[in-house]
Amino acid sequence: MVKRQAYQPILITDASRSQDDQLNSRQRRYLLMMGIRVLCLIVGAILVGAKAPLLWLWLPLCGLGMLLIPWLAVLLANDRPPKDQHRLANRFHPRHQDDTPPMSLTAEERPHKVIDGEP
């Protein structure tokens, strides 16, 4: 009986996500973070209006969220994946160029035909 293996897609490329996908992801992250900022503002206003216990603790936490979240949201929204090669990296650290084609064998590594009577 032949056992069937589970289907696993074969990765044929290391292509990065499209720029539209990256932009949509960053926009969703930005909107989520700004929504959390608005939530901090609303919770802070409710706590002040209700004169909640431990107001001295909760109000600075809400204020900190309202100040730090926009800064982080902008940083993350402008963040892109790193480039494969930095433009100046090759000027300071030149790569060694290997002229041999990939997967090629040297003359010593190549298999030799064995003819009857010869080593």
PDB file of C-alpha atoms in Angstrom:
ATOM      1  CA  MET A   1       0.000   0.000   0.000  1.00  0.00           C
ATOM      2  CA  VAL A   2       1.357   3.387  -0.972  1.00  0.00           C
ATOM      3  CA  LYS A   3       1.023   6.009   1.701  1.00  0.00           C
ATOM      4  CA  ARG A   4       0.081   9.423   0.323  1.00  0.00           C
ATOM      5  CA  GLN A   5       1.917  12.418   1.676  1.00  0.00           C
ATOM      6  CA  ALA A   6       0.108  15.585   2.651  1.00  0.00           C
ATOM      7  CA  TYR A   7       0.151  18.230  -0.048  1.00  0.00           C
ATOM      8  CA  GLN A   8       2.805  20.840   0.645  1.00  0.00           C
ATOM      9  CA  PRO A   9       3.265  23.673  -1.816  1.00  0.00           C
ATOM     10  CA  ILE A  10       6.751  24.048  -3.195  1.00  0.00           C
ATOM     11  CA  LEU A  11       8.342  27.441  -2.757  1.00  0.00           C
ATOM     12  CA  ILE A  12       9.687  28.418  -6.144  1.00  0.00           C
ATOM     13  CA  THR A  13      10.643  31.995  -5.392  1.00  0.00           C
ATOM     14  CA  ASP A  14      11.867  34.163  -2.566  1.00  0.00           C
ATOM     15  CA  ALA A  15       9.946  37.148  -3.880  1.00  0.00           C
ATOM     16  CA  SER A  16       8.910  39.665  -1.279  1.00  0.00           C
ATOM     17  CA  ARG A  17       5.342  40.816  -0.763  1.00  0.00           C
ATOM     18  CA  SER A  18       4.028  43.311  -3.270  1.00  0.00           C
ATOM     19  CA  GLN A  19       4.218  46.987  -2.424  1.00  0.00           C
ATOM     20  CA  ASP A  20       0.412  47.193  -2.324  1.00  0.00           C
ATOM     21  CA  ASP A  21       0.273  44.394   0.260  1.00  0.00           C
ATOM     22  CA  GLN A  22       2.966  46.091   2.335  1.00  0.00           C
ATOM     23  CA  LEU A  23       1.163  49.437   2.146  1.00  0.00           C
ATOM     24  CA  ASN A  24      -2.193  47.889   3.129  1.00  0.00           C
ATOM     25  CA  SER A  25      -0.593  46.134   6.083  1.00  0.00           C
ATOM     26  CA  ARG A  26       1.050  49.341   7.299  1.00  0.00           C
ATOM     27  CA  GLN A  27      -2.215  51.289   6.878  1.00  0.00           C
ATOM     28  CA  ARG A  28      -4.178  48.715   8.899  1.00  0.00           C
ATOM     29  CA  ARG A  29      -1.542  48.771  11.665  1.00  0.00           C
ATOM     30  CA  TYR A  30      -1.629  52.592  11.734  1.00  0.00           C
ATOM     31  CA  LEU A  31      -5.445  52.700  11.948  1.00  0.00           C
ATOM     32  CA  LEU A  32      -5.454  50.103  14.729  1.00  0.00           C
ATOM     33  CA  MET A  33      -2.909  52.058  16.759  1.00  0.00           C
ATOM     34  CA  MET A  34      -4.746  55.339  16.277  1.00  0.00           C
ATOM     35  CA  GLY A  35      -7.957  53.596  17.352  1.00  0.00           C
ATOM     36  CA  ILE A  36      -6.196  52.551  20.558  1.00  0.00           C
ATOM     37  CA  ARG A  37      -5.147  56.190  21.022  1.00  0.00           C
ATOM     38  CA  VAL A  38      -8.754  57.357  20.699  1.00  0.00           C
ATOM     39  CA  LEU A  39      -9.764  54.656  23.177  1.00  0.00           C
ATOM     40  CA  CYS A  40      -7.155  55.978  25.660  1.00  0.00           C
ATOM     41  CA  LEU A  41      -8.622  59.475  25.267  1.00  0.00           C
ATOM     42  CA  ILE A  42     -12.180  58.255  25.856  1.00  0.00           C
ATOM     43  CA  VAL A  43     -11.192  56.109  28.860  1.00  0.00           C
ATOM     44  CA  GLY A  44      -9.262  59.058  30.354  1.00  0.00           C
ATOM     45  CA  ALA A  45     -12.278  61.352  29.941  1.00  0.00           C
ATOM     46  CA  ILE A  46     -14.606  58.778  31.542  1.00  0.00           C
ATOM     47  CA  LEU A  47     -12.202  58.265  34.472  1.00  0.00           C
ATOM     48  CA  VAL A  48     -11.973  62.014  35.110  1.00  0.00           C
ATOM     49  CA  GLY A  49     -15.741  62.463  34.815  1.00  0.00           C
ATOM     50  CA  ALA A  50     -16.489  59.547  37.141  1.00  0.00           C
ATOM     51  CA  LYS A  51     -13.730  60.510  39.605  1.00  0.00           C
ATOM     52  CA  ALA A  52     -12.551  56.927  39.588  1.00  0.00           C
ATOM     53  CA  PRO A  53     -10.405  55.490  42.374  1.00  0.00           C
ATOM     54  CA  LEU A  54      -6.678  55.404  41.626  1.00  0.00           C
ATOM     55  CA  LEU A  55      -7.121  58.268  39.171  1.00  0.00           C
ATOM     56  CA  TRP A  56      -3.518  59.278  39.900  1.00  0.00           C
ATOM     57  CA  LEU A  57      -2.420  55.977  38.359  1.00  0.00           C
ATOM     58  CA  TRP A  58      -4.834  55.548  35.437  1.00  0.00           C
ATOM     59  CA  LEU A  59      -4.757  59.104  34.079  1.00  0.00           C
ATOM     60  CA  PRO A  60      -0.966  59.195  33.476  1.00  0.00           C
ATOM     61  CA  LEU A  61      -1.177  55.757  31.805  1.00  0.00           C
ATOM     62  CA  CYS A  62      -3.879  57.014  29.444  1.00  0.00           C
ATOM     63  CA  GLY A  63      -1.885  60.200  28.794  1.00  0.00           C
ATOM     64  CA  LEU A  64       1.237  58.189  28.083  1.00  0.00           C
ATOM     65  CA  GLY A  65      -0.731  56.048  25.623  1.00  0.00           C
ATOM     66  CA  MET A  66      -2.092  59.160  23.908  1.00  0.00           C
ATOM     67  CA  LEU A  67       1.439  60.571  23.520  1.00  0.00           C
ATOM     68  CA  LEU A  68       3.475  57.478  22.639  1.00  0.00           C
ATOM     69  CA  ILE A  69       1.041  55.622  20.382  1.00  0.00           C
ATOM     70  CA  PRO A  70       0.938  58.284  17.600  1.00  0.00           C
ATOM     71  CA  TRP A  71       4.728  58.428  17.540  1.00  0.00           C
ATOM     72  CA  LEU A  72       5.007  54.635  17.321  1.00  0.00           C
ATOM     73  CA  ALA A  73       2.195  54.477  14.756  1.00  0.00           C
ATOM     74  CA  VAL A  74       4.019  56.863  12.412  1.00  0.00           C
ATOM     75  CA  LEU A  75       7.310  54.997  12.833  1.00  0.00           C
ATOM     76  CA  LEU A  76       5.706  51.641  12.084  1.00  0.00           C
ATOM     77  CA  ALA A  77       3.616  53.011   9.205  1.00  0.00           C
ATOM     78  CA  ASN A  78       6.772  54.289   7.500  1.00  0.00           C
ATOM     79  CA  ASP A  79       8.717  51.102   8.161  1.00  0.00           C
ATOM     80  CA  ARG A  80       9.528  48.960   5.150  1.00  0.00           C
ATOM     81  CA  PRO A  81      11.266  45.615   4.911  1.00  0.00           C
ATOM     82  CA  PRO A  82      15.045  45.905   4.639  1.00  0.00           C
ATOM     83  CA  LYS A  83      16.610  45.908   1.201  1.00  0.00           C
ATOM     84  CA  ASP A  84      18.579  42.853   0.122  1.00  0.00           C
ATOM     85  CA  GLN A  85      21.741  44.846  -0.383  1.00  0.00           C
ATOM     86  CA  HIS A  86      22.553  48.243   0.990  1.00  0.00           C
ATOM     87  CA  ARG A  87      23.817  50.629  -1.669  1.00  0.00           C
ATOM     88  CA  LEU A  88      26.950  51.661   0.228  1.00  0.00           C
ATOM     89  CA  ALA A  89      27.755  48.212   1.612  1.00  0.00           C
ATOM     90  CA  ASN A  90      29.573  47.131  -1.540  1.00  0.00           C
ATOM     91  CA  ARG A  91      31.800  50.214  -1.486  1.00  0.00           C
ATOM     92  CA  PHE A  92      33.161  49.458   1.969  1.00  0.00           C
ATOM     93  CA  HIS A  93      33.060  45.649   1.852  1.00  0.00           C
ATOM     94  CA  PRO A  94      33.405  44.484  -1.753  1.00  0.00           C
ATOM     95  CA  ARG A  95      32.101  40.998  -2.377  1.00  0.00           C
ATOM     96  CA  HIS A  96      34.352  38.281  -3.721  1.00  0.00           C
ATOM     97  CA  GLN A  97      33.256  37.510  -7.263  1.00  0.00           C
ATOM     98  CA  ASP A  98      33.336  33.798  -8.002  1.00  0.00           C
ATOM     99  CA  ASP A  99      33.457  33.143 -11.740  1.00  0.00           C
ATOM    100  CA  THR A 100      32.528  29.469 -11.550  1.00  0.00           C
ATOM    101  CA  PRO A 101      28.949  28.721 -12.463  1.00  0.00           C
ATOM    102  CA  PRO A 102      26.819  27.362  -9.651  1.00  0.00           C
ATOM    103  CA  MET A 103      26.823  23.597  -9.136  1.00  0.00           C
ATOM    104  CA  SER A 104      29.831  23.114 -11.403  1.00  0.00           C
ATOM    105  CA  LEU A 105      32.570  20.616 -10.602  1.00  0.00           C
ATOM    106  CA  THR A 106      36.277  21.135 -10.996  1.00  0.00           C
ATOM    107  CA  ALA A 107      38.241  18.782 -13.261  1.00  0.00           C
ATOM    108  CA  GLU A 108      39.396  16.760 -10.238  1.00  0.00           C
ATOM    109  CA  GLU A 109      35.851  16.337  -8.931  1.00  0.00           C
ATOM    110  CA  ARG A 110      34.327  15.190 -12.230  1.00  0.00           C
ATOM    111  CA  PRO A 111      33.599  11.483 -12.506  1.00  0.00           C
ATOM    112  CA  HIS A 112      35.874   9.632 -14.898  1.00  0.00           C
ATOM    113  CA  LYS A 113      34.893   6.874 -17.255  1.00  0.00           C
ATOM    114  CA  VAL A 114      36.432   3.581 -16.331  1.00  0.00           C
ATOM    115  CA  ILE A 115      37.562   1.647 -19.372  1.00  0.00           C
ATOM    116  CA  ASP A 116      38.142  -2.081 -19.008  1.00  0.00           C
ATOM    117  CA  GLY A 117      41.672  -2.725 -17.845  1.00  0.00           C
ATOM    118  CA  GLU A 118      42.484   0.903 -16.991  1.00  0.00           C
ATOM    119  CA  PRO A 119      42.334   2.402 -13.485  1.00  0.00           C
TER     120      PRO A 119
END
